[in-house]
Coordinates of C-alpha atoms in Angstrom, one line a residue:
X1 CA 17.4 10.9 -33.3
X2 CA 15.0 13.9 -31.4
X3 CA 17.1 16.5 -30.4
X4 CA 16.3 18.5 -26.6
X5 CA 14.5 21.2 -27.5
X6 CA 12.8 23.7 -24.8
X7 CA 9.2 23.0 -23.9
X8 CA 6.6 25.0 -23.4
X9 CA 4.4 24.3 -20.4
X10 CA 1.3 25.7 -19.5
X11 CA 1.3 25.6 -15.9
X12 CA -2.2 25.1 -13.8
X13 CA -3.0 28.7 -12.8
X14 CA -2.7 29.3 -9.3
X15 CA -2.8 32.4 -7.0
X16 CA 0.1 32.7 -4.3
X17 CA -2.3 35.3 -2.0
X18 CA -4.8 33.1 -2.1
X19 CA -3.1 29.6 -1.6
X20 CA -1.2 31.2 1.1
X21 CA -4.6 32.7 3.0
X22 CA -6.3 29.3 2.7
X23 CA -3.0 27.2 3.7
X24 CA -1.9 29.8 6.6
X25 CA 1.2 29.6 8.9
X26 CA 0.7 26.8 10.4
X27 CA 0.3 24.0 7.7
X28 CA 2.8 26.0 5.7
X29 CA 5.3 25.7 8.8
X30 CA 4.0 21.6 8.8
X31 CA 4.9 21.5 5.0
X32 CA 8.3 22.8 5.6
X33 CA 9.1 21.0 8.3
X34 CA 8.5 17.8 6.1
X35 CA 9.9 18.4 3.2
X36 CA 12.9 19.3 5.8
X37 CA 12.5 15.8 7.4
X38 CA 12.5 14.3 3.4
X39 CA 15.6 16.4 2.8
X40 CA 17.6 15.2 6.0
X41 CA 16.1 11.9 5.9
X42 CA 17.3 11.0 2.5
X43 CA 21.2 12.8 3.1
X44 CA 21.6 10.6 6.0
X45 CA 20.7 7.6 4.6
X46 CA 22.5 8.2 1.7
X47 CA 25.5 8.4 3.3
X48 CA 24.8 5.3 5.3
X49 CA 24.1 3.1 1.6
X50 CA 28.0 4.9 0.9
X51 CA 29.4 3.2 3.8
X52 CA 28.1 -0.2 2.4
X53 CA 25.6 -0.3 5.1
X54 CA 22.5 -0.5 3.0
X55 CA 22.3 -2.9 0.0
X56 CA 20.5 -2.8 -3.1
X57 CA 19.7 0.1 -4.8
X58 CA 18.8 3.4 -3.8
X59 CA 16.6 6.1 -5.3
X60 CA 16.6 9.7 -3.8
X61 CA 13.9 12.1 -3.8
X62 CA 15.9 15.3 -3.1
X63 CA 14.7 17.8 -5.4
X64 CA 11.1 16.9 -5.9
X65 CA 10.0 17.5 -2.3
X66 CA 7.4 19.5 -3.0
X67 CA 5.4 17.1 -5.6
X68 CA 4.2 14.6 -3.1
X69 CA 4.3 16.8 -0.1
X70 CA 1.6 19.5 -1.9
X71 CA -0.5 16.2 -3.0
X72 CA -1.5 14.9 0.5
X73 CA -1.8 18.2 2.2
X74 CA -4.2 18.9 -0.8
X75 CA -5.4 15.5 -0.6
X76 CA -5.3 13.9 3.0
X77 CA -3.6 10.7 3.6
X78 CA -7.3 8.6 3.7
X79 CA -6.8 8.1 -0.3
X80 CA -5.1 4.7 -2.0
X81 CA -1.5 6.1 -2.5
X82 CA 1.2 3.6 -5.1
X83 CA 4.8 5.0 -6.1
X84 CA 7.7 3.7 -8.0
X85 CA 10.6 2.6 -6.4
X86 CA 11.5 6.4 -5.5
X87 CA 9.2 6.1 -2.2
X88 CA 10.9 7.6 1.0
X89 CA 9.3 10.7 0.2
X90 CA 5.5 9.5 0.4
X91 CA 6.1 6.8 3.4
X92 CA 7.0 9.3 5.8
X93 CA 4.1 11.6 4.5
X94 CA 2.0 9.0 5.2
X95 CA 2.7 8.5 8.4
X96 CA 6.1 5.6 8.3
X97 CA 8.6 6.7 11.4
X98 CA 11.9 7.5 10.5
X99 CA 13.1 5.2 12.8
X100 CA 10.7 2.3 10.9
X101 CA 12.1 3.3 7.3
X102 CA 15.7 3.8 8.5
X103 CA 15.4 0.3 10.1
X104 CA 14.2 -1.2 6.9
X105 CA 16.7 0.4 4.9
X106 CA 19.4 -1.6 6.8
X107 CA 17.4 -4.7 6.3
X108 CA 16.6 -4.7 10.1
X109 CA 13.5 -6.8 11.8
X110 CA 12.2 -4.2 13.4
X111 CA 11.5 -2.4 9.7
X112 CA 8.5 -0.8 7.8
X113 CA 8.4 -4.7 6.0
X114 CA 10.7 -6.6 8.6
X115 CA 13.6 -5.9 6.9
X116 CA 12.6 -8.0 3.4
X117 CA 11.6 -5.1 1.6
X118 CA 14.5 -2.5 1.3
X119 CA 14.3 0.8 -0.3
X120 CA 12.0 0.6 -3.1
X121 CA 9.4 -1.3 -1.2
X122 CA 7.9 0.6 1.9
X123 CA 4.3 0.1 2.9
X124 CA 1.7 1.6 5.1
X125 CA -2.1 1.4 5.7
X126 CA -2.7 3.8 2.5
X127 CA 0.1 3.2 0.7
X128 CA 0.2 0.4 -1.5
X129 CA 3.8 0.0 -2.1
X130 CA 7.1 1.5 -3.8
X131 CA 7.2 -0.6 -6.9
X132 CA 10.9 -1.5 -8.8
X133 CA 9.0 -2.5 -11.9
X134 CA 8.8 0.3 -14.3
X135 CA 4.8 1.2 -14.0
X136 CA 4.4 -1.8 -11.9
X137 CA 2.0 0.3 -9.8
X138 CA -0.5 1.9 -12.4
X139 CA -2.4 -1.7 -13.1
X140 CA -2.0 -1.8 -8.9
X141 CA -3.7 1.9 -8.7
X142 CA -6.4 1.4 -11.3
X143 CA -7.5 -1.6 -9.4
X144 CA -7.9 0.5 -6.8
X145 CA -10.0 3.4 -8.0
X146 CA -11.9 -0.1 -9.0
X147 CA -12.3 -0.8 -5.7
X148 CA -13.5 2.6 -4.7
X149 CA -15.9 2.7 -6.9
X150 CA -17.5 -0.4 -6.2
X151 CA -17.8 0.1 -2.5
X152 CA -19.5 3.8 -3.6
X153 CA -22.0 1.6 -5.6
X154 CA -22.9 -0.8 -3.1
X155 CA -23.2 1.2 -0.3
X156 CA -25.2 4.0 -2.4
X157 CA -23.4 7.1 -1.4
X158 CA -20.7 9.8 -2.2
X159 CA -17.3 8.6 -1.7
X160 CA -14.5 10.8 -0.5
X161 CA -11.6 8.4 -1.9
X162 CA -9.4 8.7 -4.9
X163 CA -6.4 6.7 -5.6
X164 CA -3.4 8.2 -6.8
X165 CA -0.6 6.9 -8.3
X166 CA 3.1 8.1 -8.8
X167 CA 5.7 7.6 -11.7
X168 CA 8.7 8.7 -13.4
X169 CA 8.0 9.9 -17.3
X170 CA 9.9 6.8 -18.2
X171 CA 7.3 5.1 -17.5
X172 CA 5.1 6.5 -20.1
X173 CA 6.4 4.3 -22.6
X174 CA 5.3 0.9 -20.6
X175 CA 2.7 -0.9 -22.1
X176 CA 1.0 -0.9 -18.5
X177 CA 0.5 2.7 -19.2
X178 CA -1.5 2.7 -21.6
X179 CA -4.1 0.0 -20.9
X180 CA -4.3 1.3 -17.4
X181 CA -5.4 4.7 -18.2
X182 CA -7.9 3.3 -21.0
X183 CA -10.0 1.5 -18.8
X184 CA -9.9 3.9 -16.3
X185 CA -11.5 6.3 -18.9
X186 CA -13.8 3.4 -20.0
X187 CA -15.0 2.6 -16.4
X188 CA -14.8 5.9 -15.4
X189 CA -12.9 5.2 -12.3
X190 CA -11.7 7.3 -9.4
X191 CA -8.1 7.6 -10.2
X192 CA -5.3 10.6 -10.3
X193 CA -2.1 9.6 -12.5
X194 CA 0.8 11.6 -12.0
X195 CA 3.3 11.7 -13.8
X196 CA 6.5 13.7 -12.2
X197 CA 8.6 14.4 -15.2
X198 CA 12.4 14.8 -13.5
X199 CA 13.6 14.6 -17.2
X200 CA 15.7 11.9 -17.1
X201 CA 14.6 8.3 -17.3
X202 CA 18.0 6.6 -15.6
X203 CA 20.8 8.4 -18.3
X204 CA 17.9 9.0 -21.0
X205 CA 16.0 11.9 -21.5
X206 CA 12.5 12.5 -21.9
X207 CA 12.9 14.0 -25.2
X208 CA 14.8 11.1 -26.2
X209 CA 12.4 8.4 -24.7
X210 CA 8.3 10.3 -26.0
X211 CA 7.7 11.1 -29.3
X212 CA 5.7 14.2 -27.8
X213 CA 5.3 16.8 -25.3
X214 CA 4.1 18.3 -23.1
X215 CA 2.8 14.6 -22.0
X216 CA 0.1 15.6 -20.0
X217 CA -1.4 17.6 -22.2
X218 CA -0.8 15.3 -26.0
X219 CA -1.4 12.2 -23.6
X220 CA -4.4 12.8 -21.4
X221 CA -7.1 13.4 -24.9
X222 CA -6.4 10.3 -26.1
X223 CA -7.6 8.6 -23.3
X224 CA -10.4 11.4 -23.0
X225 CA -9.7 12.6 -19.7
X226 CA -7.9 15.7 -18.8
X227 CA -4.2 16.6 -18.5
X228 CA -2.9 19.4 -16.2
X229 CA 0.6 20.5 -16.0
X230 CA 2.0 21.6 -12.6
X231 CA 5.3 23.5 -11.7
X232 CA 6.8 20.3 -9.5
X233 CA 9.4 22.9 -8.0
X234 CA 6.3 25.6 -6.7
X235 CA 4.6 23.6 -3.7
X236 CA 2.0 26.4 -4.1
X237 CA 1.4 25.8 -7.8
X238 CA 1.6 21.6 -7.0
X239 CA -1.4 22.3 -4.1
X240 CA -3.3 24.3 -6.1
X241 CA -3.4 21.8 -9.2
X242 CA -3.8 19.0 -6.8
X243 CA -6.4 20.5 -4.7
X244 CA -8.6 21.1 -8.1
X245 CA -8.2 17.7 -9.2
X246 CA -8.9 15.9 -6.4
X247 CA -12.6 17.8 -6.2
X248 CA -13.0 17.3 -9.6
X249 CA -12.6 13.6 -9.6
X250 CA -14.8 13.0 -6.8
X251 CA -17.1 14.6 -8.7
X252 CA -17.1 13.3 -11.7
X253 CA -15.5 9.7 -11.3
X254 CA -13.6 10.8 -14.2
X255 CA -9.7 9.8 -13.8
X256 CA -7.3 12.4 -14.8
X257 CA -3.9 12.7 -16.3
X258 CA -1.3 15.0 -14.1
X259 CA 2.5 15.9 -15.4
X260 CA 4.4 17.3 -12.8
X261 CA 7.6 19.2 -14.1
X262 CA 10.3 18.5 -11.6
X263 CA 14.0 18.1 -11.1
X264 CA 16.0 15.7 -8.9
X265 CA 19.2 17.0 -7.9
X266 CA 20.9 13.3 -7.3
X267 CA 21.8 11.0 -10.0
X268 CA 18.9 8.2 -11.0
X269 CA 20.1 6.0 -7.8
X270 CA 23.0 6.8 -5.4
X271 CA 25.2 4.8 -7.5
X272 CA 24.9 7.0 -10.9
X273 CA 27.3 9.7 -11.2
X274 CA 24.8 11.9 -14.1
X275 CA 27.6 12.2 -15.9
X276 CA 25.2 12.9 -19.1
X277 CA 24.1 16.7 -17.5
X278 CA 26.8 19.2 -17.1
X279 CA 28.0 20.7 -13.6
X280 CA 25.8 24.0 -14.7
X281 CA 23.1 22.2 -15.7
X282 CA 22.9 21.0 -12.2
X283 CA 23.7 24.0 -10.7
X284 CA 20.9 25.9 -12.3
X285 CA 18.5 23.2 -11.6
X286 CA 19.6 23.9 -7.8
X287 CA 18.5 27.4 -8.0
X288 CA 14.7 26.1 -8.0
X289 CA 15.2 24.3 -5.3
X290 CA 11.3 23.7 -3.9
X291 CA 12.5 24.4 0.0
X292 CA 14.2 27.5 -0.4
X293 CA 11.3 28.6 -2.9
X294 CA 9.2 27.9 -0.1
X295 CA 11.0 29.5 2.9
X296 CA 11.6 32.5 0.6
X297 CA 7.6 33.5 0.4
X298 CA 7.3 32.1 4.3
X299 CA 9.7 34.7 5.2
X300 CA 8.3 37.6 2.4
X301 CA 5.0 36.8 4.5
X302 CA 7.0 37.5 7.9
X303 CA 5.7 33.3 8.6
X304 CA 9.1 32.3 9.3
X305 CA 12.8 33.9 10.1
X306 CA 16.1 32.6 9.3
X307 CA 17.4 31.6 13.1
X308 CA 13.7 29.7 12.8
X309 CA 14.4 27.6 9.7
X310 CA 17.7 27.0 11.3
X311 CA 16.5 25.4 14.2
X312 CA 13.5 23.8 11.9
X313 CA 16.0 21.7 9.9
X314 CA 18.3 21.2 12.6
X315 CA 15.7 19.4 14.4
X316 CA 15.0 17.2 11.3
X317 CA 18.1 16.6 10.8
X318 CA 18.5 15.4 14.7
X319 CA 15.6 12.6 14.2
X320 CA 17.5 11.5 10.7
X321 CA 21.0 10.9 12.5
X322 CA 18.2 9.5 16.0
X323 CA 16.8 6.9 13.7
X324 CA 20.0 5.8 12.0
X325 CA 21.4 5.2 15.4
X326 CA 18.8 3.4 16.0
X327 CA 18.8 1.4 12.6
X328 CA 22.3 0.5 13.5
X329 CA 21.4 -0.9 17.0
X330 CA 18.5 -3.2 15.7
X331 CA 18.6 -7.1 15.3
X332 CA 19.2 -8.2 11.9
X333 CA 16.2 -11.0 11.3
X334 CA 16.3 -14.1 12.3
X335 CA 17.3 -16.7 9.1
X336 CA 15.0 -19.1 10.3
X337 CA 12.0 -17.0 9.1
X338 CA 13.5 -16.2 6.0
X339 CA 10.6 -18.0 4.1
X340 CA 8.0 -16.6 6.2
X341 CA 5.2 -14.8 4.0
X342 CA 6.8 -16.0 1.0
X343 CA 5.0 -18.5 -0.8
X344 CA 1.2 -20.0 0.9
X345 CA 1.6 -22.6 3.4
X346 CA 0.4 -26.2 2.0
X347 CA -2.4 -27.8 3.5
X348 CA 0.4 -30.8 3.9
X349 CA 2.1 -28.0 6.0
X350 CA -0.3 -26.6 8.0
X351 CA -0.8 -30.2 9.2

């Protein structure tokens, strides 16, 4: 069996001074302050699936805040977003409301998908949906750089659109995959895969799981498109390499292959102790933690102070425990509508 061994990445070159000058204080203090609401968002609803008051499973995104948070400030939220089942992170960056996710988390009818969708399945007018199929959304995404591309055609002009799509490297593996990105390369559509690379596939890791790596960069030229590698704990490296191949495939139409190397410091769902990585492991993984990397060259810039990331994440933290409050005081849904957008109504009973 493959041993771990220590990669090698090439990183996407990036210049702090200069994403820094082109971001300035303000969107950097916006970045923070949601990767803070991702951070708080995610401890309080973990402890509310602890108390038994959320069901299913439950997949945290502390640790990788930085990955999606970097790709729609570089991007904008007018692209076609899909994610795995790991996909708190991207509803509230797309513009879910706490109170909407929290609500849905608790099965609630007042929730991002009336309660019936739970954690791995949020929704909103760009995002096409957390998926709990392993690479269920990279058939989903490539249909719809499809779709951009034929609307560009028809209507004879430049479009602004990509679609992106999010997944674990444990995906990689998945059939789904592999045809995806080939006709995206043959049809040279619109589309930005990312892979974000936490190393551990459930209890497996990626060296045990991919018969190479880097996968961006051994993946991408068989499918002849590009493959970048970004630091998934740096949100300055992530907006860079973002930023770059988000102009570059709205030039080209060319889709393109993006490994994101990342950490997550929870276990693959709240219920897995990660009992297959040590206690320093872990520890050192916290070190790199993307929001403290981030406050540290706010404050090195003089952008933020310490009483001011205080009361930053305090104030996140307020509208996690305001929308679980809430959660808890909605109406559970009615069973009545139970099969309500479930299968098509009959002609017989629409009669």
């Amino acid at each position: 069996m493959k041993k771990q061994t220590v990669i090698e990445y090439n990183f996407f070159p990036s210049n702090l001074e200069k994403e820094i000058a082109l971001l300035g204080k303000n969107k950097l203090l916006f970045a923070l302050e949601q990767m803070l609401l991702i951070r708080n968002f995610e401890n309080r609803a973990e402890g509310a699936y602890l108390q038994g008051k959320i069901g299913g499973f439950f997949h945290s995104y502390i640790g990788q805040e930085a990955v999606q948070t970097a790709a729609v400030f570089a991007m904008g939220k007018d692209q076609w977003w899909a994610t795995s089942y790991r996909c708190h992170a991207l509803a509230l960056l797309l513009g879910a409301t706490p109170i909407e996710l929290m609500a849905e988390l608790l099965g609630r009818i007042n929730g991002n998908a009336k309660g019936r969708g739970g954690s791995m399945h949020f929704f909103t007018e760009q995002l096409l949906g957390g998926y709990g199929i392993v690479g269920g959304q990279i058939p989903i995404s490539t249909g719809a750089a499809f779709s951009i591309k034929y609307k560009q055609k028809n209507a004879l002009k430049e479009s602004k659109q990509v679609s992106v799509c999010f997944f674990g490297e444990g995906a990689v593996a998945q059939g789904s995959f592999h045809e995806s990105l080939n006709l995206a390369s043959l049809w040279d559509l619109p589309c930005i895969y990312v892979i974000e690379n936490n190393h551990w596939g459930m209890g497996t890791h990626v060296a045990r799981a991919l018969c190479l790596e880097p996968i961006a960069e051994t993946k991408a030229p068989s499918f002849n498109m590009k493959g970048y590698t970004l630091d998934g704990m740096d949100f300055f490296n992530c907006y860079a390499g973002f930023s770059s191949a988000f102009e570059e495939v709205k030039k080209t139409s060319r889709p393109i292959l993006i490994e994101v190397i990342t950490e997550r410091f929870k276990g693959h769902s709240i219920s897995d102790p990660a009992l297959y990585r040590s206690k320093d492991e872990l520890k050192n993984n916290m070190q790199k933690d993307p929001i403290f990397l981030l406050m540290q060259v706010m404050q090195k810039a003089n952008m933020i102070t310490e009483s001011e990331y205080q009361f930053l994440n305090q104030k996140q933290k307020q509208i996690a425990i305001d929308a679980l409050k809430y959660a808890n005081q909605s109406s559970w849904p009615d069973l009545v509508t139970l099969g309500q957008d479930v299968f098509a109504p009959s002609e017989e009973n629409n009669t």
